[in-house]
Coordinates of C-alpha atoms in Angstrom, one line a residue:
Chain A
M25 CA 35.2 -69.8 82.5
T26 CA 32.2 -68.5 80.7
I27 CA 32.0 -64.8 79.7
T28 CA 28.9 -63.3 81.1
N29 CA 26.7 -60.9 79.2
K30 CA 28.1 -58.0 81.2
V31 CA 31.5 -58.2 79.7
K32 CA 30.3 -59.0 76.2
N33 CA 30.0 -56.3 73.7
Y34 CA 27.3 -55.6 71.2
I35 CA 27.3 -54.8 67.5
G36 CA 24.7 -52.3 66.2
I37 CA 24.0 -51.5 62.5
D38 CA 21.9 -48.6 61.3
I39 CA 20.9 -48.8 57.7
G40 CA 20.2 -45.4 56.1
G41 CA 19.4 -44.2 52.6
T42 CA 23.0 -43.4 51.8
T43 CA 25.2 -45.0 54.4
V44 CA 25.2 -47.9 56.8
K45 CA 26.6 -47.1 60.2
G46 CA 28.1 -49.8 62.3
I47 CA 29.2 -49.6 65.9
I48 CA 30.5 -51.8 68.7
T49 CA 29.2 -50.8 72.1
N50 CA 29.4 -52.1 75.7
Y51 CA 26.4 -52.5 78.0
N52 CA 26.7 -48.9 79.0
G53 CA 26.3 -47.6 75.5
D54 CA 29.9 -46.4 75.2
I55 CA 30.8 -46.6 71.5
L56 CA 34.1 -48.6 71.3
Y57 CA 34.5 -48.7 67.5
E58 CA 32.5 -47.3 64.6
D59 CA 32.7 -47.5 60.9
H60 CA 30.4 -47.0 57.9
I61 CA 29.9 -47.9 54.3
A62 CA 28.0 -46.2 51.4
T63 CA 24.9 -47.7 50.1
G64 CA 23.7 -47.3 46.5
I65 CA 20.0 -46.5 45.9
A66 CA 18.0 -49.6 45.2
M67 CA 21.0 -51.8 45.8
D68 CA 20.3 -55.5 45.3
G69 CA 19.5 -57.2 48.6
D70 CA 22.3 -59.7 48.4
V71 CA 24.8 -57.0 47.6
L72 CA 23.6 -55.0 50.5
S73 CA 23.7 -57.9 52.9
N74 CA 27.2 -58.9 51.7
R75 CA 28.5 -55.3 52.2
I76 CA 26.9 -55.2 55.7
V77 CA 28.6 -58.6 56.6
E78 CA 31.9 -57.0 55.4
L79 CA 31.3 -54.0 57.6
I80 CA 30.5 -56.2 60.6
N81 CA 33.7 -58.3 60.0
N82 CA 35.8 -55.2 60.0
L83 CA 34.2 -54.1 63.3
I84 CA 34.9 -57.5 64.8
M85 CA 38.5 -57.4 63.6
A86 CA 39.0 -54.0 65.1
N87 CA 37.7 -55.4 68.4
G88 CA 40.2 -58.3 68.5
G89 CA 38.6 -60.7 66.0
F90 CA 36.6 -62.9 68.3
K91 CA 32.9 -63.4 67.4
S92 CA 32.4 -65.1 70.7
S93 CA 33.0 -61.8 72.5
F94 CA 29.6 -60.5 71.1
S95 CA 26.1 -61.5 72.1
G96 CA 25.0 -60.9 68.5
V97 CA 24.3 -58.3 65.9
G98 CA 21.4 -55.9 66.0
I99 CA 20.1 -54.1 62.9
G100 CA 17.9 -51.1 62.4
C101 CA 16.5 -50.9 58.9
P102 CA 14.0 -48.5 57.3
G103 CA 10.7 -49.8 56.1
L104 CA 8.2 -52.4 57.3
I105 CA 10.2 -55.1 59.1
D106 CA 9.0 -58.6 60.3
S107 CA 11.3 -58.7 63.2
K108 CA 10.3 -62.2 64.2
R109 CA 11.4 -63.7 60.8
G110 CA 14.2 -61.1 60.2
M111 CA 12.4 -60.1 57.0
V112 CA 12.3 -56.8 55.3
I113 CA 8.7 -56.8 54.1
F114 CA 9.0 -53.5 52.2
A115 CA 11.7 -50.8 52.2
G116 CA 11.0 -48.3 49.4
N117 CA 14.3 -46.4 49.7
L118 CA 16.3 -49.6 49.7
G119 CA 14.3 -51.2 46.9
L120 CA 13.7 -54.3 49.0
K121 CA 10.5 -56.4 49.2
Y122 CA 10.1 -59.6 51.3
Y123 CA 13.9 -59.9 51.6
P124 CA 15.2 -62.0 54.4
L125 CA 18.0 -59.5 55.4
G126 CA 18.4 -60.8 58.9
G127 CA 18.7 -64.4 57.8
K128 CA 21.1 -63.7 55.0
I129 CA 23.5 -61.7 57.3
S130 CA 23.2 -64.2 60.0
E131 CA 24.0 -67.1 57.7
N132 CA 27.0 -65.4 56.0
L133 CA 28.4 -64.1 59.3
G134 CA 27.8 -67.2 61.4
M135 CA 26.3 -65.0 64.2
P136 CA 22.8 -64.5 65.5
V137 CA 21.1 -61.3 64.1
K138 CA 18.1 -59.3 65.4
I139 CA 16.5 -56.7 63.2
T140 CA 13.9 -54.0 63.7
N141 CA 12.6 -50.9 62.0
D142 CA 15.2 -48.0 62.2
A143 CA 12.9 -45.7 64.1
N144 CA 12.2 -48.4 66.6
A145 CA 15.9 -48.9 67.0
A146 CA 16.4 -45.2 67.7
A147 CA 13.7 -45.3 70.3
L148 CA 15.3 -48.2 72.0
G149 CA 18.7 -46.5 71.9
E150 CA 17.3 -43.3 73.5
A151 CA 15.4 -45.4 76.1
K152 CA 18.4 -47.5 77.1
F153 CA 21.3 -45.0 76.8
G154 CA 19.9 -41.6 76.0
A155 CA 17.3 -39.2 77.2
G156 CA 15.0 -42.0 78.4
K157 CA 17.4 -44.0 80.4
K158 CA 15.9 -43.1 83.8
Y159 CA 12.5 -44.2 82.7
K160 CA 10.7 -47.5 82.1
D161 CA 8.2 -46.1 79.5
S162 CA 9.2 -43.7 76.8
I163 CA 8.2 -42.5 73.3
L164 CA 10.6 -41.1 70.8
I165 CA 9.2 -38.8 68.1
T166 CA 11.6 -37.8 65.4
L167 CA 10.8 -34.6 63.6
G168 CA 12.7 -34.9 60.3
T169 CA 11.7 -35.4 56.7
G170 CA 8.8 -37.3 58.1
V171 CA 7.6 -38.0 61.6
G172 CA 8.8 -41.3 62.9
G173 CA 9.5 -42.8 66.2
G174 CA 9.1 -45.7 68.5
I175 CA 7.7 -46.8 71.8
V176 CA 9.4 -48.5 74.8
I177 CA 7.1 -50.1 77.3
N178 CA 8.5 -51.3 80.6
G179 CA 12.0 -51.2 79.2
K180 CA 11.1 -53.3 76.1
L181 CA 10.7 -52.2 72.5
F182 CA 7.1 -52.3 71.4
E183 CA 6.8 -52.8 67.7
G184 CA 3.0 -53.4 67.3
G185 CA 1.3 -56.6 66.1
N186 CA 3.5 -58.5 63.7
S187 CA 6.1 -55.7 64.3
A188 CA 4.1 -53.5 61.9
G189 CA 2.8 -50.8 64.3
T190 CA 4.1 -47.6 66.0
E191 CA 3.5 -45.5 62.9
I192 CA 3.3 -42.4 65.1
G193 CA 3.4 -40.0 62.2
H194 CA 0.5 -41.6 60.5
T195 CA -2.2 -40.7 63.0
V196 CA -4.7 -38.1 62.0
I197 CA -5.0 -35.0 64.2
V198 CA -6.9 -32.8 61.7
E199 CA -9.6 -34.7 59.8
D200 CA -9.6 -33.7 56.1
G201 CA -6.4 -31.7 56.8
E202 CA -3.1 -31.5 54.8
S203 CA -2.4 -34.5 52.5
C204 CA 0.0 -37.0 53.9
T205 CA 2.4 -39.3 52.0
C206 CA 0.5 -42.3 53.4
G207 CA -2.6 -41.4 51.5
R208 CA -4.6 -40.1 54.5
K209 CA -5.3 -36.4 55.2
G210 CA -4.3 -34.6 58.4
C211 CA -1.7 -36.9 59.8
L212 CA 0.7 -35.7 62.5
E213 CA 3.5 -36.1 59.9
A214 CA 1.8 -33.6 57.6
Y215 CA 1.9 -30.9 60.4
S216 CA 5.0 -31.7 62.5
S217 CA 7.7 -32.9 60.2
A218 CA 10.6 -30.6 59.3
T219 CA 9.2 -30.8 55.8
A220 CA 5.8 -29.5 57.0
L221 CA 7.4 -26.7 59.1
I222 CA 9.3 -25.6 56.0
R223 CA 6.1 -25.6 54.0
Q224 CA 4.2 -23.7 56.7
T225 CA 7.0 -21.1 56.9
R226 CA 7.1 -20.6 53.1
R227 CA 3.3 -20.3 52.9
A228 CA 3.3 -17.7 55.7
M229 CA 6.0 -15.7 54.0
E230 CA 4.2 -15.7 50.7
E231 CA 1.0 -14.7 52.4
N232 CA 2.6 -12.0 54.5
R233 CA 4.9 -9.9 52.3
N234 CA 5.2 -7.2 54.9
S235 CA 6.8 -9.7 57.3
L236 CA 10.5 -9.5 58.3
M237 CA 10.9 -13.0 57.0
W238 CA 9.7 -12.2 53.5
K239 CA 11.7 -9.0 53.4
T240 CA 15.0 -10.4 54.6
Y241 CA 15.1 -14.1 53.9
N242 CA 15.2 -16.1 50.7
L243 CA 12.2 -18.4 50.1
D244 CA 14.4 -21.0 48.5
T245 CA 16.6 -21.5 51.5
V246 CA 13.9 -21.7 54.2
S247 CA 14.7 -24.5 56.6
G248 CA 13.1 -25.9 59.7
K249 CA 15.2 -23.3 61.6
T250 CA 14.0 -20.2 59.8
A251 CA 10.7 -19.5 61.6
F252 CA 12.3 -20.3 65.0
D253 CA 15.1 -17.8 64.3
Y254 CA 12.6 -15.1 63.4
A255 CA 10.0 -15.9 66.1
K256 CA 11.1 -13.2 68.5
T257 CA 11.2 -10.4 66.0
D258 CA 8.5 -11.3 63.4
I259 CA 4.9 -11.9 64.3
T260 CA 4.4 -14.0 61.1
A261 CA 7.2 -16.3 62.2
K262 CA 5.8 -16.4 65.7
I263 CA 2.4 -17.5 64.4
V264 CA 4.1 -20.3 62.3
I265 CA 5.9 -21.6 65.4
D266 CA 2.9 -21.3 67.7
N267 CA 0.8 -23.3 65.2
Y268 CA 3.6 -25.8 64.7
I269 CA 3.8 -26.4 68.4
K270 CA 0.1 -26.6 68.8
H271 CA -0.1 -29.4 66.2
L272 CA 2.8 -31.2 67.7
A273 CA 1.4 -30.9 71.2
C274 CA -1.9 -32.4 70.0
G275 CA 0.0 -35.4 68.7
I276 CA 2.1 -35.8 71.8
I277 CA -0.9 -35.6 74.1
N278 CA -2.8 -38.2 72.0
L279 CA 0.1 -40.6 72.5
A280 CA 0.5 -39.7 76.2
N281 CA -3.1 -40.4 76.8
I282 CA -2.7 -43.8 75.3
F283 CA 0.7 -44.9 76.5
R284 CA 1.2 -42.6 79.5
P285 CA 5.0 -42.8 79.3
Q286 CA 7.1 -41.0 81.9
V287 CA 8.9 -39.2 79.0
V288 CA 8.3 -38.2 75.4
M289 CA 11.6 -37.5 73.7
L290 CA 11.9 -35.4 70.5
G291 CA 14.6 -36.2 68.0
G292 CA 15.3 -35.2 64.4
G293 CA 16.4 -31.8 63.0
V294 CA 13.7 -29.7 64.6
S295 CA 14.6 -31.0 68.1
N296 CA 17.8 -28.8 67.9
Q297 CA 15.5 -26.0 69.1
K298 CA 15.7 -27.6 72.5
K299 CA 13.8 -25.5 75.1
N300 CA 12.2 -23.3 72.4
L301 CA 10.4 -26.4 71.5
T302 CA 10.0 -28.4 74.7
A303 CA 9.0 -25.6 77.1
P304 CA 5.8 -24.5 75.2
L305 CA 5.0 -28.2 74.5
Q306 CA 5.3 -29.0 78.2
K307 CA 3.0 -26.1 79.1
I308 CA 0.2 -27.4 76.8
L309 CA 0.8 -31.0 78.0
D310 CA 0.5 -29.9 81.6
K311 CA -2.8 -28.2 80.8
E312 CA -4.4 -30.9 78.6
L313 CA -3.0 -34.3 79.7
F314 CA -5.9 -36.6 80.7
A315 CA -6.6 -36.3 84.4
G316 CA -3.6 -33.9 84.8
Q317 CA 0.0 -34.3 85.8
T318 CA -0.5 -35.2 89.5
Y319 CA -0.6 -39.0 89.1
A320 CA 1.6 -40.5 86.4
P321 CA 3.3 -37.3 85.0
V322 CA 4.7 -37.0 81.5
K323 CA 7.7 -35.0 80.6
V324 CA 8.8 -33.7 77.2
V325 CA 12.5 -33.6 76.5
T326 CA 14.8 -33.6 73.5
A327 CA 16.6 -36.8 72.6
S328 CA 20.3 -36.9 73.4
L329 CA 22.1 -39.4 71.2
G330 CA 21.7 -37.6 67.8
N331 CA 22.4 -39.8 64.8
K332 CA 23.9 -42.5 67.0
A333 CA 20.6 -43.5 68.5
G334 CA 19.7 -46.0 65.7
A335 CA 23.0 -48.0 65.9
L336 CA 23.0 -47.9 69.7
G337 CA 19.4 -49.1 69.8
A338 CA 20.1 -51.8 67.3
A339 CA 22.9 -53.1 69.6
A340 CA 20.5 -52.8 72.5
L341 CA 18.2 -55.4 70.9
W342 CA 20.6 -57.8 72.6
L343 CA 20.5 -56.2 76.1
Chain B
M28 CA -2.8 -83.6 95.4
T29 CA -2.5 -80.0 94.3
I30 CA -5.3 -78.5 92.3
T31 CA -3.9 -77.0 89.1
N32 CA -5.0 -73.7 87.7
K33 CA -7.0 -75.5 85.0
V34 CA -9.6 -76.8 87.5
K35 CA -9.7 -73.7 89.6
N36 CA -12.4 -71.2 89.0
Y37 CA -12.2 -67.4 88.9
I38 CA -14.2 -64.6 90.6
G39 CA -14.8 -61.5 88.5
I40 CA -16.3 -58.2 89.8
D41 CA -17.5 -55.4 87.6
I42 CA -18.2 -52.2 89.5
G43 CA -20.7 -49.9 87.7
G44 CA -22.4 -46.6 88.6
T45 CA -25.5 -48.3 89.9
T46 CA -24.7 -52.0 90.4
V47 CA -21.8 -54.2 91.1
K48 CA -21.9 -57.5 89.1
G49 CA -20.1 -60.6 90.4
I50 CA -19.5 -63.8 88.6
I51 CA -17.7 -67.1 89.0
T52 CA -16.2 -68.4 85.8
N53 CA -14.1 -71.3 84.7
Y54 CA -11.0 -71.0 82.5
N55 CA -13.2 -71.2 79.4
G56 CA -15.2 -68.1 80.4
D57 CA -18.3 -70.1 81.1
I58 CA -20.3 -68.2 83.8
L59 CA -21.1 -70.7 86.6
Y60 CA -22.7 -68.3 89.1
E61 CA -23.6 -64.6 89.0
D62 CA -25.0 -62.1 91.4
H63 CA -25.2 -58.4 91.8
I64 CA -25.7 -55.6 94.4
A65 CA -26.9 -52.1 94.1
T66 CA -24.4 -49.2 94.8
G67 CA -25.4 -45.8 96.0
I68 CA -24.0 -42.8 94.4
A69 CA -20.9 -41.5 96.2
M70 CA -21.0 -44.4 98.6
D71 CA -18.3 -44.4 101.2
G72 CA -15.2 -46.5 100.2
D73 CA -15.4 -48.7 103.2
V74 CA -19.1 -49.3 102.7
L75 CA -18.5 -50.2 99.1
S76 CA -15.7 -52.5 99.8
N77 CA -17.7 -54.3 102.6
R78 CA -20.6 -54.8 100.3
I79 CA -18.3 -56.2 97.6
V80 CA -16.8 -58.6 100.1
E81 CA -20.4 -59.7 101.0
L82 CA -21.2 -60.2 97.3
I83 CA -18.0 -62.3 96.8
N84 CA -18.7 -64.4 99.9
N85 CA -22.2 -65.1 98.6
L86 CA -20.7 -66.2 95.3
I87 CA -18.2 -68.4 97.1
M88 CA -20.9 -70.0 99.1
A89 CA -22.9 -70.8 96.0
N90 CA -19.8 -72.5 94.6
G91 CA -19.3 -74.8 97.6
G92 CA -17.8 -72.5 100.1
F93 CA -14.1 -73.2 99.5
K94 CA -11.9 -70.1 98.9
S95 CA -9.1 -72.5 98.0
S96 CA -10.9 -73.4 94.8
F97 CA -10.3 -69.9 93.4
S98 CA -7.1 -68.4 92.1
G99 CA -8.2 -65.0 93.3
V100 CA -10.6 -62.2 92.8
G101 CA -10.4 -59.8 89.8
I102 CA -12.1 -56.4 89.9
G103 CA -12.9 -53.9 87.1
C104 CA -13.5 -50.4 88.5
P105 CA -14.3 -47.2 86.7
G106 CA -11.9 -44.3 87.0
L107 CA -8.1 -44.0 87.2
I108 CA -6.7 -47.1 88.9
D109 CA -3.2 -47.9 90.1
S110 CA -3.4 -51.6 89.4
K111 CA 0.0 -52.3 90.9
R112 CA -1.0 -50.9 94.4
G113 CA -4.7 -51.9 94.1
M114 CA -5.6 -48.2 94.5
V115 CA -8.5 -46.2 93.1
I116 CA -6.7 -42.9 92.3
F117 CA -9.8 -41.2 91.2
A118 CA -13.3 -42.4 90.4
G119 CA -15.7 -39.5 90.1
N120 CA -18.9 -41.6 89.8
L121 CA -18.1 -43.6 92.9
G122 CA -16.8 -40.6 94.9
L123 CA -13.5 -42.3 95.5
K124 CA -10.0 -40.6 95.6
Y125 CA -6.8 -42.5 96.5
Y126 CA -8.8 -45.3 98.1
P127 CA -7.1 -48.7 98.5
L128 CA -10.0 -50.7 97.2
G129 CA -8.0 -53.8 96.2
G130 CA -6.2 -53.9 99.5
K131 CA -9.3 -53.4 101.6
I132 CA -11.2 -56.2 99.8
S133 CA -8.3 -58.5 99.9
E134 CA -7.8 -58.0 103.7
N135 CA -11.4 -58.4 104.6
L136 CA -11.8 -61.5 102.4
G137 CA -8.5 -63.2 103.0
M138 CA -7.9 -63.7 99.3
P139 CA -5.6 -62.1 96.8
V140 CA -7.2 -59.4 94.7
K141 CA -6.3 -57.8 91.3
I142 CA -7.9 -54.6 90.1
T143 CA -7.9 -52.7 86.8
N144 CA -10.0 -50.1 85.1
D145 CA -13.4 -51.3 84.0
A146 CA -12.8 -50.6 80.3
N147 CA -9.5 -52.5 80.5
A148 CA -11.3 -55.4 82.1
A149 CA -13.9 -55.5 79.3
A150 CA -11.1 -55.4 76.7
L151 CA -9.4 -58.4 78.4
G152 CA -12.7 -60.2 78.7
E153 CA -13.4 -59.8 74.9
A154 CA -9.8 -60.8 74.2
K155 CA -9.8 -63.9 76.2
F156 CA -13.4 -65.2 75.9
G157 CA -15.2 -63.0 73.3
A158 CA -14.7 -61.6 69.8
G159 CA -10.9 -61.4 70.2
K160 CA -10.2 -64.9 71.4
K161 CA -8.6 -66.1 68.2
Y162 CA -6.2 -63.2 68.2
K163 CA -3.1 -62.2 70.2
D164 CA -3.4 -58.4 69.8
S165 CA -6.8 -56.7 70.1
I166 CA -8.4 -53.4 70.9
L167 CA -11.8 -52.9 72.3
I168 CA -13.6 -49.6 71.7
T169 CA -16.8 -49.1 73.5
L170 CA -19.3 -46.6 72.0
G171 CA -21.5 -45.7 74.8
T172 CA -22.0 -42.5 76.9
G173 CA -18.4 -42.0 76.3
V174 CA -15.8 -43.8 74.2
G175 CA -13.7 -46.1 76.3
G176 CA -11.9 -49.3 75.7
G177 CA -8.7 -51.2 76.3
I178 CA -5.8 -52.8 74.6
V179 CA -4.5 -56.4 74.7
I180 CA -0.9 -57.0 73.4
N181 CA 0.3 -60.5 72.9
G182 CA -2.5 -61.8 75.1
K183 CA -1.8 -59.5 78.0
L184 CA -3.7 -56.4 79.1
F185 CA -1.8 -53.2 78.4
E186 CA -2.7 -50.5 80.9
G187 CA -0.2 -47.8 79.9
G188 CA 2.5 -46.4 82.2
N189 CA 1.5 -46.6 85.9
S190 CA -1.7 -48.2 84.5
A191 CA -2.9 -44.7 83.6
G192 CA -3.1 -45.0 79.8
T193 CA -5.3 -46.4 77.1
E194 CA -7.6 -43.4 77.1
I195 CA -8.6 -44.2 73.6
G196 CA -11.6 -41.8 73.6
H197 CA -9.3 -38.9 74.6
T198 CA -7.3 -38.6 71.4
V199 CA -8.0 -35.7 69.2
I200 CA -9.0 -36.4 65.6
V201 CA -10.3 -32.9 64.8
E202 CA -8.1 -30.2 66.1
D203 CA -10.3 -27.3 67.5
G204 CA -13.3 -29.6 67.0
E205 CA -16.2 -30.4 69.3
S206 CA -15.6 -29.9 73.0
C207 CA -14.8 -33.0 75.0
T208 CA -15.5 -33.7 78.7
C209 CA -11.7 -34.0 79.2
G210 CA -11.1 -30.4 78.5
R211 CA -9.7 -30.8 75.0
K212 CA -11.4 -30.2 71.7
G213 CA -12.0 -32.7 69.0
C214 CA -11.5 -35.9 70.9
L215 CA -12.7 -39.2 69.4
E216 CA -15.2 -39.4 72.2
A217 CA -16.8 -36.1 71.1
Y218 CA -17.5 -37.6 67.7
S219 CA -18.0 -41.3 68.2
S220 CA -19.8 -41.9 71.5
A221 CA -23.5 -42.7 71.5
T222 CA -23.9 -39.3 73.2
A223 CA -22.2 -37.6 70.2
L224 CA -24.3 -39.6 67.7
I225 CA -27.5 -38.4 69.4
R226 CA -26.2 -34.8 69.4
Q227 CA -25.3 -35.1 65.7
T228 CA -28.7 -36.7 64.9
R229 CA -30.6 -33.9 66.7
R230 CA -28.6 -31.2 65.1
A231 CA -29.2 -32.6 61.6
M232 CA -32.9 -32.9 62.3
E233 CA -33.1 -29.3 63.5
E234 CA -31.1 -28.1 60.5
N235 CA -33.2 -30.1 58.0
R236 CA -36.8 -29.7 58.8
N237 CA -37.8 -31.3 55.5
S238 CA -36.1 -34.5 56.5
L239 CA -38.2 -37.6 57.2
M240 CA -36.5 -37.8 60.6
W241 CA -37.7 -34.3 61.6
K242 CA -41.2 -34.9 60.2
T243 CA -41.8 -38.3 61.7
Y244 CA -39.6 -38.6 64.8
N245 CA -39.6 -36.8 68.2
L246 CA -36.4 -34.8 68.9
D247 CA -36.7 -35.7 72.6
T248 CA -36.6 -39.5 72.1
V249 CA -33.7 -39.5 69.6
S250 CA -31.3 -42.4 70.5
G251 CA -28.1 -43.8 69.0
K252 CA -30.3 -46.0 66.9
T253 CA -32.5 -43.3 65.2
A254 CA -30.2 -42.2 62.4
F255 CA -29.3 -45.8 61.6
D256 CA -33.0 -46.7 61.4
Y257 CA -33.6 -43.8 59.0
A258 CA -30.4 -44.1 57.0
K259 CA -32.0 -46.1 54.1
T260 CA -34.9 -43.8 53.6
D261 CA -33.7 -40.3 54.7
I262 CA -30.7 -38.6 53.2
T263 CA -30.3 -36.4 56.3
A264 CA -30.0 -39.6 58.4
K265 CA -27.6 -41.1 55.9
I266 CA -25.3 -38.1 56.1
V267 CA -25.3 -38.3 59.9
I268 CA -24.3 -42.0 59.7
D269 CA -21.7 -41.5 57.0
N270 CA -20.1 -38.7 59.0
Y271 CA -20.3 -40.8 62.3
I272 CA -18.6 -43.7 60.5
K273 CA -16.0 -41.4 59.0
H274 CA -14.9 -40.0 62.4
L275 CA -14.9 -43.5 64.0
A276 CA -12.9 -44.9 61.1
C277 CA -10.4 -42.1 61.6
G278 CA -9.9 -43.1 65.3
I279 CA -9.8 -46.8 64.5
I280 CA -7.1 -46.3 61.8
N281 CA -5.1 -44.1 64.1
L282 CA -5.1 -46.9 66.7
A283 CA -4.5 -49.6 64.1
N284 CA -1.4 -47.7 62.7
I285 CA 0.0 -47.6 66.3
F286 CA -0.9 -51.0 67.6
R287 CA -1.5 -53.0 64.5
P288 CA -3.8 -55.5 66.3
Q289 CA -5.3 -58.4 64.4
V290 CA -8.8 -57.2 65.4
V291 CA -10.6 -54.1 66.6
M292 CA -13.7 -54.9 68.5
L293 CA -16.6 -52.5 68.9
G294 CA -18.7 -52.6 72.0
G295 CA -21.3 -50.4 73.7
G296 CA -24.8 -49.5 72.6
V297 CA -23.9 -48.3 69.0
S298 CA -22.3 -51.7 68.3
N299 CA -25.7 -53.3 68.2
Q300 CA -25.8 -52.0 64.6
K301 CA -23.4 -54.9 63.8
K302 CA -22.7 -55.0 60.0
N303 CA -24.2 -51.6 59.4
L304 CA -21.3 -50.3 61.4
T305 CA -18.5 -52.7 60.8
A306 CA -18.9 -53.1 57.0
P307 CA -18.3 -49.5 56.1
L308 CA -15.6 -49.1 58.7
Q309 CA -13.8 -52.1 57.3
K310 CA -14.0 -50.6 53.8
I311 CA -12.3 -47.4 55.0
L312 CA -9.7 -49.3 57.0
D313 CA -8.9 -51.4 54.0
K314 CA -8.3 -48.3 52.0
E315 CA -6.4 -46.2 54.5
L316 CA -4.5 -48.6 56.8
F317 CA -0.8 -47.8 56.7
A318 CA 1.0 -49.9 54.0
G319 CA -2.3 -51.7 53.3
Q320 CA -3.9 -54.9 54.5
T321 CA -1.5 -57.4 52.7
Y322 CA 0.9 -57.7 55.6
A323 CA -0.5 -57.7 59.1
P324 CA -4.2 -57.2 58.3
V325 CA -6.7 -55.6 60.8
K326 CA -10.3 -56.7 61.1
V327 CA -13.2 -54.7 62.6
V328 CA -15.8 -56.7 64.4
T329 CA -18.4 -56.2 67.1
A330 CA -17.7 -57.4 70.6
S331 CA -19.6 -60.5 71.6
L332 CA -19.9 -60.6 75.4
G333 CA -22.2 -57.6 76.0
N334 CA -22.4 -56.4 79.6
K335 CA -20.6 -59.6 80.8
A336 CA -17.3 -58.5 79.3
G337 CA -16.2 -56.5 82.3
A338 CA -16.8 -59.2 84.9
L339 CA -15.3 -61.9 82.7
G340 CA -12.3 -59.8 82.0
A341 CA -11.8 -59.0 85.7
A342 CA -11.8 -62.8 86.4
A343 CA -9.3 -63.2 83.5
L344 CA -6.8 -61.0 85.3
W345 CA -6.0 -64.3 87.0
L346 CA -5.6 -66.4 83.8

């Protein structure tokens, strides 16, 4: 008797700056086991891959010990990844450059390994098991320290040529605008990340010392939540949020006009605002989407898998 | 004996505002026969489809009269096209709305028909037979009355969800910038079309009445060529061109960061400038492309098929 894919389980690994998460999931995206390890900053590639192999072996043991009950291992890794060759081209936070992470893990483990960028993995996770599961075409935009995300076309992860694309955050919406970490000016990331929102909130407070925010909140503890919290009672905060949403809508509509997905999903810290965020975005999208919403409508929703999206999506590389 | 695809020929139809071009091509993109008909403005859908059937029958007769020697008919049509159902959702210039053009032609002709947006067809033509034929992933940007284009991923035409995407021209690069025909402000089209270049040239002339352009050229006959012609001798013209190239580079890099194609091809009237256009664009791209040009480089070239790209790409829908 051969075990069909349907009864096989999947291993998903999500490499972060400080921890590596590992999960076992079934084809429904139910998490059966999970574990994690700590990663040191700029850990040597071989040390990192050995520790990940250990993590995977622990997960396999927890699931009964049989490697044959898995289709394979999927990995989401930050940085520029050559998914075809399993190579980390560059991952600044991990200190890796042209390191064959996929191959090393596969060799040491004796199992096939697929690897993609961590934001791509999260997009696939949300598309398969989360807020995008009803749709064929979806885009995930994560609003965190930076603006990341990924694109799923007809149920399949789209990584760009040589798996080096989908740098959603690094598309300019305001020529000669705010400086971006990528070296350009006016990128979506420079306006729509949580970092940008905090900067915009602080700037507005300093420039409006009569505002409720300035009078009742500490500049040093401003977060991506602050302006949202004050938006109903403080016009300064409202202007910050209105502008933030305007910039983000601009980026979303640009992507929608190119990819025309059925759904755009928002993840990352700022997406905790749920309807406060999606309702006004949807309104602008409805007004400005190319040729309108009648044919091929586009919805804006928040992502639903939280910090599990990456590991689930990595596992879904085998679906 | 069955005739293999390799020895079959292909029929490509390119519907324009004033004429419909028809060609027969082989799998190399050599044009064996071509013909065209005139189209009236806002011609009735049935009249248009009957005339196209006539055009196709003439092409088939010229090729020996056997429908069986063709894989099928490909059509490029302006407007919003549902390629799956062969439906013209909306084509303002043709006066068509929810018209089953593909089905009508297929029925009357007794041959299978594929249909896509005309800009998509041109992109596929250039990708298969033109400036992109060495590459798997390419983007065509046409700089004409508007900014159109299409995207080929891994050798296949990408049309966006419900074949309603790839509206390259309708992505904002300057928030609150120049008004665009789509209703938004600051779209790539509003800065990089030939129309925009003419507007920018005229504006610069009027604002700089000491310029060589103002003194020696007639405002009414300004074309997309004027500022390029004067750029070496007139600082006003040079500034127009530098700004034009800056905006276009911004749009190209945005697309390159998302799709990471091996090549971006420029078509339309402005692309006649060849190296005057591509050399400075390449320079900016080399500097600003995400993570640089070392891994997954992107080239900017001019398209090579001219006004045959659309019909050839329509035929290539069957390749």
